[in-house]
Amino acid sequence: MTPSSLRRQRRIDQTIREVHQSLKGAGKKKLEDQIGYFGNESDVVREMRFHPHEPYLIVADQTDGVTVWNWTKSTRVNRFHQDPIRSSRITDFQIINDQSENSILLVSNASGNIHLYKDYEKNNEQYLVTAIRAEPMVMASSRGPGILTEWQQDHGLLYVSGDVPHIKVWDMERETCVQTISSDIDACTTSLGCDRMGGHSIVAGYSDGSVLIFDRRENNRQVPLQQHSLQNRMKEHKNWVVKVCIQKVNNNQIITGSYSGDIKFWDARVLGGAAIRTFECHKGGMNSLEIHDYAPVMACGSNDQFIKVFNTSGDQMSMIYYHEGFLGQRIGPVSSLAFHPYRMLLAAGSTDSIISIYSGDRNQSQKGRK
């Protein structure tokens, strides 16, 4: 390990040690202090992710553009198109090997292809490491989920699904599909999650409101959370599933939310039971739901131009209607939300191309600026 790599690893270890202390009480604090905003080149924001260990927010728009922002300075550091020859809209992306000095940006598109980039945070210096045809069955279109991905760092596995009747498991080191898990359901996958703490569970939400959980060690066996009938398979949601999540701090709990605005909590150990808790955060039109990895906090965004922040007990902590610094301008219809993995920061993107960043602890946000 080089001296710079060693220093970086020490810094990351220190950050992780501070996580529990810095997020202590996060489920009781308001999260509405706007600390930054910027425009995303007049494009609708489709997907966003904070880099866990660098001051970057990566944004994908509704076409094929990727923009990397330094959120501490509200400045753009790079912008590029993931497929300048055959333009295909971006449907998802992941940051892999994020503890390395040379993390990789994995971008998937509506054509079923995945591109991997290095140096994506350097202005006009990004370069394509490799590309794979992850899902040949997907037909390129301007609508629908395309392909969705979920990255499991500990195992080096990428889970891929979308408008197809299965989930593929890719070993990214070998660039090989090592498993195909059939879902046996007549609906497209709208959200993917997995146990990112080294486990083997995969959870998938579908356009008909169903949710299935799989154990990839069981080969092709699906496990409906309501096991009494395959038709019930945790089909308490009445609309398409916006988000499924296995929180890092509690891998026995599955959280799901649908477009109708209902959020449900499930015990992954009790596969034959109903949801252990349900609450309604919107009366329809919930476009985005994001759940913090380490804090008991969730945020949901609406077509009706507002964001609600809840703790996982269902108590509303904040409600955001307006931008600061825009003379009270109303936020646009919310298209994407993203929590910082280790800080109490929330990024919100909308159809008017504006991105805002909100903090629940200004001291923590100032640490990120150093």
mmCIF file of C-alpha atoms in Angstrom:
data_model
loop_
_atom_site.group_PDB
_atom_site.id
_atom_site.type_symbol
_atom_site.label_atom_id
_atom_site.label_comp_id
_atom_site.label_asym_id
_atom_site.label_seq_id
_atom_site.Cartn_x
_atom_site.Cartn_y
_atom_site.Cartn_z
ATOM 1 C CA MET A 1 0.000 0.000 0.000
ATOM 2 C CA THR A 2 1.401 3.404 -0.984
ATOM 3 C CA PRO A 3 1.724 6.207 1.599
ATOM 4 C CA SER A 4 -1.129 8.125 -0.037
ATOM 5 C CA SER A 5 -3.327 5.017 -0.016
ATOM 6 C CA LEU A 6 -2.495 4.426 3.637
ATOM 7 C CA ARG A 7 -3.404 8.015 4.527
ATOM 8 C CA ARG A 8 -6.640 7.689 2.603
ATOM 9 C CA GLN A 9 -7.569 4.445 4.355
ATOM 10 C CA ARG A 10 -6.858 5.988 7.766
ATOM 11 C CA ARG A 11 -9.093 8.929 6.870
ATOM 12 C CA ILE A 12 -11.884 6.593 5.755
ATOM 13 C CA ASP A 13 -11.555 4.466 8.907
ATOM 14 C CA GLN A 14 -11.767 7.596 11.038
ATOM 15 C CA THR A 15 -14.876 8.747 9.167
ATOM 16 C CA ILE A 16 -16.586 5.401 9.659
ATOM 17 C CA ARG A 17 -15.736 5.408 13.384
ATOM 18 C CA GLU A 18 -17.400 8.807 13.683
ATOM 19 C CA VAL A 19 -20.567 7.733 11.873
ATOM 20 C CA HIS A 20 -22.574 6.474 14.836
ATOM 21 C CA GLN A 21 -21.692 9.485 16.960
ATOM 22 C CA SER A 22 -22.391 12.031 14.214
ATOM 23 C CA LEU A 23 -25.759 10.470 13.378
ATOM 24 C CA LYS A 24 -26.793 10.098 17.004
ATOM 25 C CA GLY A 25 -30.238 11.586 17.405
ATOM 26 C CA ALA A 26 -30.662 12.012 13.643
ATOM 27 C CA GLY A 27 -34.164 10.576 13.845
ATOM 28 C CA LYS A 28 -35.257 13.536 15.976
ATOM 29 C CA LYS A 29 -33.650 16.430 14.083
ATOM 30 C CA LYS A 30 -35.088 18.504 11.271
ATOM 31 C CA LEU A 31 -33.430 18.107 7.902
ATOM 32 C CA GLU A 32 -34.252 21.272 5.961
ATOM 33 C CA ASP A 33 -31.212 23.560 6.174
ATOM 34 C CA GLN A 34 -30.329 24.204 2.527
ATOM 35 C CA ILE A 35 -26.538 24.365 2.181
ATOM 36 C CA GLY A 36 -26.216 24.336 -1.596
ATOM 37 C CA TYR A 37 -28.021 24.388 -4.919
ATOM 38 C CA PHE A 38 -27.044 24.266 -8.572
ATOM 39 C CA GLY A 39 -28.593 23.714 -12.001
ATOM 40 C CA ASN A 40 -28.015 20.513 -13.942
ATOM 41 C CA GLU A 41 -27.601 21.887 -17.473
ATOM 42 C CA SER A 42 -31.366 22.313 -17.954
ATOM 43 C CA ASP A 43 -31.885 18.541 -17.859
ATOM 44 C CA VAL A 44 -34.297 16.603 -15.687
ATOM 45 C CA VAL A 45 -32.452 14.889 -12.828
ATOM 46 C CA ARG A 46 -32.994 11.130 -13.037
ATOM 47 C CA GLU A 47 -30.553 9.624 -10.526
ATOM 48 C CA MET A 48 -28.019 10.915 -7.973
ATOM 49 C CA ARG A 49 -25.405 9.443 -5.661
ATOM 50 C CA PHE A 50 -22.977 10.954 -3.176
ATOM 51 C CA HIS A 51 -19.458 9.562 -3.244
ATOM 52 C CA PRO A 52 -19.002 8.188 0.297
ATOM 53 C CA HIS A 53 -15.463 9.505 0.803
ATOM 54 C CA GLU A 54 -14.989 12.413 -1.612
ATOM 55 C CA PRO A 55 -16.933 15.688 -1.960
ATOM 56 C CA TYR A 56 -18.711 14.584 -5.138
ATOM 57 C CA LEU A 57 -22.337 14.248 -6.109
ATOM 58 C CA ILE A 58 -22.798 12.288 -9.335
ATOM 59 C CA VAL A 59 -25.938 13.089 -11.318
ATOM 60 C CA ALA A 60 -27.487 11.317 -14.300
ATOM 61 C CA ASP A 61 -30.017 13.187 -16.411
ATOM 62 C CA GLN A 62 -32.982 11.887 -18.387
ATOM 63 C CA THR A 63 -30.947 11.400 -21.575
ATOM 64 C CA ASP A 64 -27.370 10.097 -21.568
ATOM 65 C CA GLY A 65 -25.483 12.761 -19.608
ATOM 66 C CA VAL A 66 -23.441 12.304 -16.420
ATOM 67 C CA THR A 67 -22.443 15.340 -14.362
ATOM 68 C CA VAL A 68 -20.069 15.292 -11.400
ATOM 69 C CA TRP A 69 -20.461 18.130 -8.895
ATOM 70 C CA ASN A 70 -18.306 19.192 -5.974
ATOM 71 C CA TRP A 71 -21.163 19.638 -3.537
ATOM 72 C CA THR A 72 -19.045 21.530 -1.011
ATOM 73 C CA LYS A 73 -18.430 24.299 -3.569
ATOM 74 C CA SER A 74 -21.513 23.905 -5.789
ATOM 75 C CA THR A 75 -19.197 23.676 -8.792
ATOM 76 C CA ARG A 76 -19.213 21.278 -11.723
ATOM 77 C CA VAL A 77 -16.019 19.228 -12.075
ATOM 78 C CA ASN A 78 -16.933 17.098 -15.104
ATOM 79 C CA ARG A 79 -19.693 16.292 -17.562
ATOM 80 C CA PHE A 80 -19.752 13.610 -20.240
ATOM 81 C CA HIS A 81 -22.087 11.418 -22.278
ATOM 82 C CA GLN A 82 -22.000 7.713 -21.511
ATOM 83 C CA ASP A 83 -22.527 6.654 -25.143
ATOM 84 C CA PRO A 84 -21.880 9.547 -27.554
ATOM 85 C CA ILE A 85 -22.185 7.328 -30.639
ATOM 86 C CA ARG A 86 -25.460 5.517 -29.863
ATOM 87 C CA SER A 87 -27.307 7.718 -27.421
ATOM 88 C CA SER A 88 -29.340 5.676 -24.941
ATOM 89 C CA ARG A 89 -30.898 7.063 -21.789
ATOM 90 C CA ILE A 90 -29.234 6.256 -18.481
ATOM 91 C CA THR A 91 -31.390 4.108 -16.220
ATOM 92 C CA ASP A 92 -29.095 3.555 -13.225
ATOM 93 C CA PHE A 93 -25.511 3.829 -11.982
ATOM 94 C CA GLN A 94 -23.276 2.673 -9.132
ATOM 95 C CA ILE A 95 -19.972 3.764 -7.579
ATOM 96 C CA ILE A 96 -17.857 0.639 -7.125
ATOM 97 C CA ASN A 97 -14.618 0.186 -5.154
ATOM 98 C CA ASP A 98 -15.428 3.481 -3.445
ATOM 99 C CA GLN A 99 -12.697 3.101 -0.806
ATOM 100 C CA SER A 100 -10.030 2.955 -3.510
ATOM 101 C CA GLU A 101 -8.226 6.012 -4.837
ATOM 102 C CA ASN A 102 -9.445 4.896 -8.260
ATOM 103 C CA SER A 103 -13.120 4.180 -7.811
ATOM 104 C CA ILE A 104 -15.147 3.205 -10.859
ATOM 105 C CA LEU A 105 -18.431 4.625 -12.088
ATOM 106 C CA LEU A 106 -20.721 1.921 -13.465
ATOM 107 C CA VAL A 107 -23.450 3.289 -15.740
ATOM 108 C CA SER A 108 -26.334 1.250 -17.166
ATOM 109 C CA ASN A 109 -28.647 2.311 -19.966
ATOM 110 C CA ALA A 110 -31.971 1.498 -21.579
ATOM 111 C CA SER A 111 -30.310 -0.644 -24.252
ATOM 112 C CA GLY A 112 -29.183 -3.202 -21.662
ATOM 113 C CA ASN A 113 -25.537 -2.124 -21.747
ATOM 114 C CA ILE A 114 -23.226 -1.231 -18.861
ATOM 115 C CA HIS A 115 -20.202 1.080 -19.162
ATOM 116 C CA LEU A 116 -17.478 1.387 -16.511
ATOM 117 C CA TYR A 117 -15.409 4.567 -16.214
ATOM 118 C CA LYS A 118 -12.304 5.632 -14.335
ATOM 119 C CA ASP A 119 -11.242 9.233 -13.657
ATOM 120 C CA TYR A 120 -14.868 10.253 -14.022
ATOM 121 C CA GLU A 121 -14.306 13.076 -11.527
ATOM 122 C CA LYS A 122 -11.593 14.724 -13.666
ATOM 123 C CA ASN A 123 -12.619 17.293 -16.250
ATOM 124 C CA ASN A 124 -12.668 15.670 -19.712
ATOM 125 C CA GLU A 125 -10.298 12.927 -18.523
ATOM 126 C CA GLN A 126 -12.802 10.120 -17.924
ATOM 127 C CA TYR A 127 -12.058 6.964 -19.846
ATOM 128 C CA LEU A 128 -13.970 3.782 -20.536
ATOM 129 C CA VAL A 129 -12.477 0.782 -18.736
ATOM 130 C CA THR A 130 -14.838 -1.798 -20.183
ATOM 131 C CA ALA A 131 -18.409 -2.314 -21.364
ATOM 132 C CA ILE A 132 -20.663 -5.341 -21.113
ATOM 133 C CA ARG A 133 -23.972 -6.392 -22.615
ATOM 134 C CA ALA A 134 -25.620 -7.037 -19.280
ATOM 135 C CA GLU A 135 -29.143 -7.781 -20.438
ATOM 136 C CA PRO A 136 -29.661 -8.669 -24.128
ATOM 137 C CA MET A 137 -33.423 -9.157 -23.621
ATOM 138 C CA VAL A 138 -34.024 -5.469 -22.878
ATOM 139 C CA MET A 139 -35.279 -3.423 -25.824
ATOM 140 C CA ALA A 140 -34.206 0.228 -25.882
ATOM 141 C CA SER A 141 -37.120 2.583 -25.247
ATOM 142 C CA SER A 142 -37.815 6.070 -23.980
ATOM 143 C CA ARG A 143 -39.979 4.741 -21.129
ATOM 144 C CA GLY A 144 -39.884 1.948 -18.589
ATOM 145 C CA PRO A 145 -37.126 0.973 -16.163
ATOM 146 C CA GLY A 146 -34.571 -0.229 -18.736
ATOM 147 C CA ILE A 147 -32.103 -2.101 -16.550
ATOM 148 C CA LEU A 148 -31.643 -1.539 -12.829
ATOM 149 C CA THR A 149 -28.574 -2.504 -10.838
ATOM 150 C CA GLU A 150 -27.515 -3.119 -7.255
ATOM 151 C CA TRP A 151 -23.863 -3.417 -6.243
ATOM 152 C CA GLN A 152 -22.594 -5.679 -3.456
ATOM 153 C CA GLN A 153 -19.041 -4.581 -2.714
ATOM 154 C CA ASP A 154 -18.072 -7.413 -0.342
ATOM 155 C CA HIS A 155 -18.723 -10.095 -2.941
ATOM 156 C CA GLY A 156 -17.894 -8.061 -6.056
ATOM 157 C CA LEU A 157 -21.328 -8.880 -7.450
ATOM 158 C CA LEU A 158 -23.678 -6.796 -9.553
ATOM 159 C CA TYR A 159 -27.377 -7.652 -9.592
ATOM 160 C CA VAL A 160 -29.158 -6.699 -12.817
ATOM 161 C CA SER A 161 -32.864 -6.693 -13.645
ATOM 162 C CA GLY A 162 -35.519 -4.437 -15.175
ATOM 163 C CA ASP A 163 -38.101 -5.085 -17.858
ATOM 164 C CA VAL A 164 -37.195 -8.796 -17.844
ATOM 165 C CA PRO A 165 -38.537 -11.851 -15.935
ATOM 166 C CA HIS A 166 -35.344 -12.549 -14.006
ATOM 167 C CA ILE A 167 -32.391 -11.168 -12.041
ATOM 168 C CA LYS A 168 -28.887 -11.741 -13.341
ATOM 169 C CA VAL A 169 -25.886 -11.961 -11.028
ATOM 170 C CA TRP A 170 -22.618 -10.692 -12.530
ATOM 171 C CA ASP A 171 -19.131 -11.329 -11.152
ATOM 172 C CA MET A 172 -17.598 -8.014 -12.185
ATOM 173 C CA GLU A 173 -13.993 -9.092 -11.659
ATOM 174 C CA ARG A 174 -14.486 -11.801 -14.272
ATOM 175 C CA GLU A 175 -17.088 -9.797 -16.233
ATOM 176 C CA THR A 176 -19.208 -12.931 -16.294
ATOM 177 C CA CYS A 177 -22.857 -13.648 -15.529
ATOM 178 C CA VAL A 178 -22.662 -16.387 -12.891
ATOM 179 C CA GLN A 179 -26.340 -16.856 -12.098
ATOM 180 C CA THR A 180 -29.814 -16.135 -13.490
ATOM 181 C CA ILE A 181 -32.673 -16.124 -10.977
ATOM 182 C CA SER A 182 -36.177 -16.397 -12.422
ATOM 183 C CA SER A 183 -38.854 -14.193 -10.869
ATOM 184 C CA ASP A 184 -41.846 -15.968 -12.481
ATOM 185 C CA ILE A 185 -43.854 -12.762 -12.333
ATOM 186 C CA ASP A 186 -45.600 -10.901 -15.139
ATOM 187 C CA ALA A 187 -44.342 -7.432 -14.222
ATOM 188 C CA CYS A 188 -41.142 -5.471 -14.670
ATOM 189 C CA THR A 189 -38.679 -4.880 -11.843
ATOM 190 C CA THR A 190 -38.868 -1.288 -10.583
ATOM 191 C CA SER A 191 -36.417 -1.449 -7.657
ATOM 192 C CA LEU A 192 -33.578 -3.703 -6.486
ATOM 193 C CA GLY A 193 -31.905 -4.069 -3.110
ATOM 194 C CA CYS A 194 -29.532 -6.484 -1.402
ATOM 195 C CA ASP A 195 -27.867 -7.190 1.914
ATOM 196 C CA ARG A 196 -24.774 -5.022 1.436
ATOM 197 C CA MET A 197 -23.174 -6.223 4.678
ATOM 198 C CA GLY A 198 -21.952 -9.473 3.158
ATOM 199 C CA GLY A 199 -25.231 -11.379 3.180
ATOM 200 C CA HIS A 200 -26.919 -13.287 0.383
ATOM 201 C CA SER A 201 -30.407 -11.763 0.247
ATOM 202 C CA ILE A 202 -31.753 -9.949 -2.798
ATOM 203 C CA VAL A 203 -35.051 -8.056 -2.688
ATOM 204 C CA ALA A 204 -36.928 -6.843 -5.767
ATOM 205 C CA GLY A 205 -39.982 -4.608 -6.181
ATOM 206 C CA TYR A 206 -42.256 -4.818 -9.207
ATOM 207 C CA SER A 207 -44.601 -2.656 -11.251
ATOM 208 C CA ASP A 208 -47.696 -4.520 -9.994
ATOM 209 C CA GLY A 209 -46.879 -3.795 -6.334
ATOM 210 C CA SER A 210 -45.295 -7.172 -5.608
ATOM 211 C CA VAL A 211 -42.063 -7.633 -3.681
ATOM 212 C CA LEU A 212 -39.968 -10.818 -3.712
ATOM 213 C CA ILE A 213 -36.942 -11.746 -1.648
ATOM 214 C CA PHE A 214 -34.367 -14.233 -2.931
ATOM 215 C CA ASP A 215 -31.461 -16.076 -1.366
ATOM 216 C CA ARG A 216 -28.925 -16.441 -4.165
ATOM 217 C CA ARG A 217 -27.524 -19.562 -2.485
ATOM 218 C CA GLU A 218 -30.870 -21.239 -3.167
ATOM 219 C CA ASN A 219 -30.071 -21.089 -6.890
ATOM 220 C CA ASN A 220 -33.392 -20.402 -8.644
ATOM 221 C CA ARG A 221 -35.712 -20.368 -5.638
ATOM 222 C CA GLN A 222 -37.839 -17.278 -5.000
ATOM 223 C CA VAL A 223 -39.221 -16.626 -1.533
ATOM 224 C CA PRO A 224 -42.368 -14.468 -1.403
ATOM 225 C CA LEU A 225 -42.535 -12.547 1.857
ATOM 226 C CA GLN A 226 -46.092 -13.818 2.139
ATOM 227 C CA GLN A 227 -45.496 -17.470 1.449
ATOM 228 C CA HIS A 228 -49.057 -18.760 1.888
ATOM 229 C CA SER A 229 -49.857 -18.088 -1.769
ATOM 230 C CA LEU A 230 -47.611 -17.218 -4.670
ATOM 231 C CA GLN A 231 -50.257 -14.718 -5.789
ATOM 232 C CA ASN A 232 -49.960 -12.781 -2.511
ATOM 233 C CA ARG A 233 -46.134 -12.545 -2.524
ATOM 234 C CA MET A 234 -46.143 -9.464 -0.279
ATOM 235 C CA LYS A 235 -48.609 -7.781 -2.598
ATOM 236 C CA GLU A 236 -49.952 -5.339 -0.034
ATOM 237 C CA HIS A 237 -48.832 -2.425 -2.227
ATOM 238 C CA LYS A 238 -51.488 -1.393 -4.738
ATOM 239 C CA ASN A 239 -49.154 0.417 -7.115
ATOM 240 C CA TRP A 240 -45.667 0.080 -8.514
ATOM 241 C CA VAL A 241 -42.868 -0.202 -6.009
ATOM 242 C CA VAL A 242 -40.651 2.893 -5.951
ATOM 243 C CA LYS A 243 -38.054 1.589 -3.491
ATOM 244 C CA VAL A 244 -36.948 -1.582 -1.724
ATOM 245 C CA CYS A 245 -34.158 -1.454 0.837
ATOM 246 C CA ILE A 246 -32.312 -3.615 3.332
ATOM 247 C CA GLN A 247 -30.800 -1.037 5.674
ATOM 248 C CA LYS A 248 -27.145 -1.553 6.580
ATOM 249 C CA VAL A 249 -27.832 -0.991 10.273
ATOM 250 C CA ASN A 250 -30.564 -3.638 10.366
ATOM 251 C CA ASN A 251 -30.337 -6.353 7.736
ATOM 252 C CA ASN A 252 -33.349 -8.152 9.225
ATOM 253 C CA GLN A 253 -35.636 -5.293 8.212
ATOM 254 C CA ILE A 254 -36.882 -4.666 4.687
ATOM 255 C CA ILE A 255 -38.418 -1.272 3.866
ATOM 256 C CA THR A 256 -40.583 -0.812 0.776
ATOM 257 C CA GLY A 257 -42.553 2.088 -0.663
ATOM 258 C CA SER A 258 -44.948 2.468 -3.581
ATOM 259 C CA TYR A 259 -46.089 5.250 -5.883
ATOM 260 C CA SER A 260 -49.346 5.392 -3.908
ATOM 261 C CA GLY A 261 -47.378 6.843 -0.987
ATOM 262 C CA ASP A 262 -47.472 3.923 1.444
ATOM 263 C CA ILE A 263 -44.292 2.721 3.179
ATOM 264 C CA LYS A 264 -44.118 -0.752 4.708
ATOM 265 C CA PHE A 265 -41.688 -2.455 7.076
ATOM 266 C CA TRP A 266 -41.118 -6.203 6.913
ATOM 267 C CA ASP A 267 -39.212 -8.661 9.053
ATOM 268 C CA ALA A 268 -37.074 -10.698 6.649
ATOM 269 C CA ARG A 269 -36.985 -13.547 9.179
ATOM 270 C CA VAL A 270 -40.784 -13.968 9.110
ATOM 271 C CA LEU A 271 -41.458 -14.758 5.475
ATOM 272 C CA GLY A 272 -45.028 -15.928 5.990
ATOM 273 C CA GLY A 273 -46.310 -12.813 7.722
ATOM 274 C CA ALA A 274 -47.745 -9.462 6.771
ATOM 275 C CA ALA A 275 -45.957 -6.133 7.062
ATOM 276 C CA ILE A 276 -45.109 -5.359 10.672
ATOM 277 C CA ARG A 277 -45.783 -1.634 10.189
ATOM 278 C CA THR A 278 -47.308 0.619 7.521
ATOM 279 C CA PHE A 279 -47.728 4.362 7.259
ATOM 280 C CA GLU A 280 -48.789 6.742 4.527
ATOM 281 C CA CYS A 281 -46.409 9.550 3.661
ATOM 282 C CA HIS A 282 -48.199 10.759 0.504
ATOM 283 C CA LYS A 283 -51.653 10.460 -0.967
ATOM 284 C CA GLY A 284 -50.337 9.304 -4.329
ATOM 285 C CA GLY A 285 -47.629 10.607 -6.624
ATOM 286 C CA MET A 286 -44.583 9.513 -4.590
ATOM 287 C CA ASN A 287 -41.879 9.570 -7.264
ATOM 288 C CA SER A 288 -38.896 8.964 -5.033
ATOM 289 C CA LEU A 289 -38.137 7.331 -1.695
ATOM 290 C CA GLU A 290 -34.678 7.294 -0.151
ATOM 291 C CA ILE A 291 -33.583 5.608 3.072
ATOM 292 C CA HIS A 292 -30.395 6.451 4.962
ATOM 293 C CA ASP A 293 -27.909 3.599 5.354
ATOM 294 C CA TYR A 294 -27.046 4.276 8.998
ATOM 295 C CA ALA A 295 -29.630 6.706 10.392
ATOM 296 C CA PRO A 296 -33.318 5.981 11.075
ATOM 297 C CA VAL A 297 -34.344 8.561 8.478
ATOM 298 C CA MET A 298 -36.273 8.456 5.191
ATOM 299 C CA ALA A 299 -37.181 11.091 2.601
ATOM 300 C CA CYS A 300 -39.898 10.961 -0.035
ATOM 301 C CA GLY A 301 -40.506 13.292 -2.947
ATOM 302 C CA SER A 302 -43.688 14.079 -4.818
ATOM 303 C CA ASN A 303 -44.992 15.279 -8.170
ATOM 304 C CA ASP A 304 -46.802 17.887 -6.086
ATOM 305 C CA GLN A 305 -43.530 19.761 -5.460
ATOM 306 C CA PHE A 306 -42.628 18.949 -1.886
ATOM 307 C CA ILE A 307 -40.325 16.674 0.112
ATOM 308 C CA LYS A 308 -41.209 15.008 3.390
ATOM 309 C CA VAL A 309 -38.622 13.656 5.824
ATOM 310 C CA PHE A 310 -39.629 10.989 8.350
ATOM 311 C CA ASN A 311 -37.905 8.868 10.921
ATOM 312 C CA THR A 312 -38.423 5.122 10.665
ATOM 313 C CA SER A 313 -41.018 5.299 13.450
ATOM 314 C CA GLY A 314 -43.216 7.232 11.020
ATOM 315 C CA ASP A 315 -42.861 10.659 12.663
ATOM 316 C CA GLN A 316 -42.603 13.544 10.193
ATOM 317 C CA MET A 317 -39.460 15.591 10.873
ATOM 318 C CA SER A 318 -39.415 18.095 8.003
ATOM 319 C CA MET A 319 -41.416 19.248 5.003
ATOM 320 C CA ILE A 320 -39.699 21.192 2.224
ATOM 321 C CA TYR A 321 -41.632 23.333 -0.260
ATOM 322 C CA TYR A 322 -39.310 26.166 -1.266
ATOM 323 C CA HIS A 323 -35.734 26.812 -2.304
ATOM 324 C CA GLU A 324 -33.644 29.194 -0.255
ATOM 325 C CA GLY A 325 -31.803 31.818 -2.292
ATOM 326 C CA PHE A 326 -34.363 31.707 -5.115
ATOM 327 C CA LEU A 327 -36.619 34.418 -3.682
ATOM 328 C CA GLY A 328 -38.873 31.774 -2.292
ATOM 329 C CA GLN A 329 -39.180 29.801 -5.539
ATOM 330 C CA ARG A 330 -41.225 26.617 -5.151
ATOM 331 C CA ILE A 331 -39.256 23.418 -5.733
ATOM 332 C CA GLY A 332 -40.142 21.517 -8.894
ATOM 333 C CA PRO A 333 -41.708 18.056 -9.089
ATOM 334 C CA VAL A 334 -39.202 15.814 -7.309
ATOM 335 C CA SER A 335 -37.543 13.275 -9.602
ATOM 336 C CA SER A 336 -34.679 11.955 -7.437
ATOM 337 C CA LEU A 337 -33.410 11.915 -3.849
ATOM 338 C CA ALA A 338 -30.088 10.750 -2.397
ATOM 339 C CA PHE A 339 -28.701 10.558 1.142
ATOM 340 C CA HIS A 340 -24.993 10.805 1.832
ATOM 341 C CA PRO A 341 -23.932 7.392 3.211
ATOM 342 C CA TYR A 342 -22.103 8.822 6.232
ATOM 343 C CA ARG A 343 -23.503 12.310 6.779
ATOM 344 C CA MET A 344 -26.902 13.784 7.490
ATOM 345 C CA LEU A 345 -27.138 15.273 3.998
ATOM 346 C CA LEU A 346 -29.945 14.939 1.470
ATOM 347 C CA ALA A 347 -29.700 15.855 -2.217
ATOM 348 C CA ALA A 348 -32.954 16.553 -4.056
ATOM 349 C CA GLY A 349 -33.271 16.793 -7.829
ATOM 350 C CA SER A 350 -36.316 17.879 -9.767
ATOM 351 C CA THR A 351 -37.774 18.119 -13.245
ATOM 352 C CA ASP A 352 -36.793 21.812 -13.413
ATOM 353 C CA SER A 353 -33.092 20.671 -13.351
ATOM 354 C CA ILE A 354 -32.380 22.280 -9.953
ATOM 355 C CA ILE A 355 -30.470 20.261 -7.347
ATOM 356 C CA SER A 356 -30.598 21.281 -3.689
ATOM 357 C CA ILE A 357 -28.631 19.868 -0.774
ATOM 358 C CA TYR A 358 -30.096 19.911 2.720
ATOM 359 C CA SER A 359 -28.377 19.288 6.022
ATOM 360 C CA GLY A 360 -29.592 18.109 9.381
ATOM 361 C CA ASP A 361 -26.331 19.088 11.059
ATOM 362 C CA ARG A 362 -24.487 22.137 9.762
ATOM 363 C CA ASN A 363 -21.358 21.130 11.698
ATOM 364 C CA GLN A 364 -21.217 17.842 9.799
ATOM 365 C CA SER A 365 -21.746 19.556 6.475
ATOM 366 C CA GLN A 366 -18.900 21.935 7.256
ATOM 367 C CA LYS A 367 -16.613 18.945 7.933
ATOM 368 C CA GLY A 368 -17.292 17.757 4.406
ATOM 369 C CA ARG A 369 -16.061 21.088 3.066
ATOM 370 C CA LYS A 370 -12.596 20.775 4.552
#
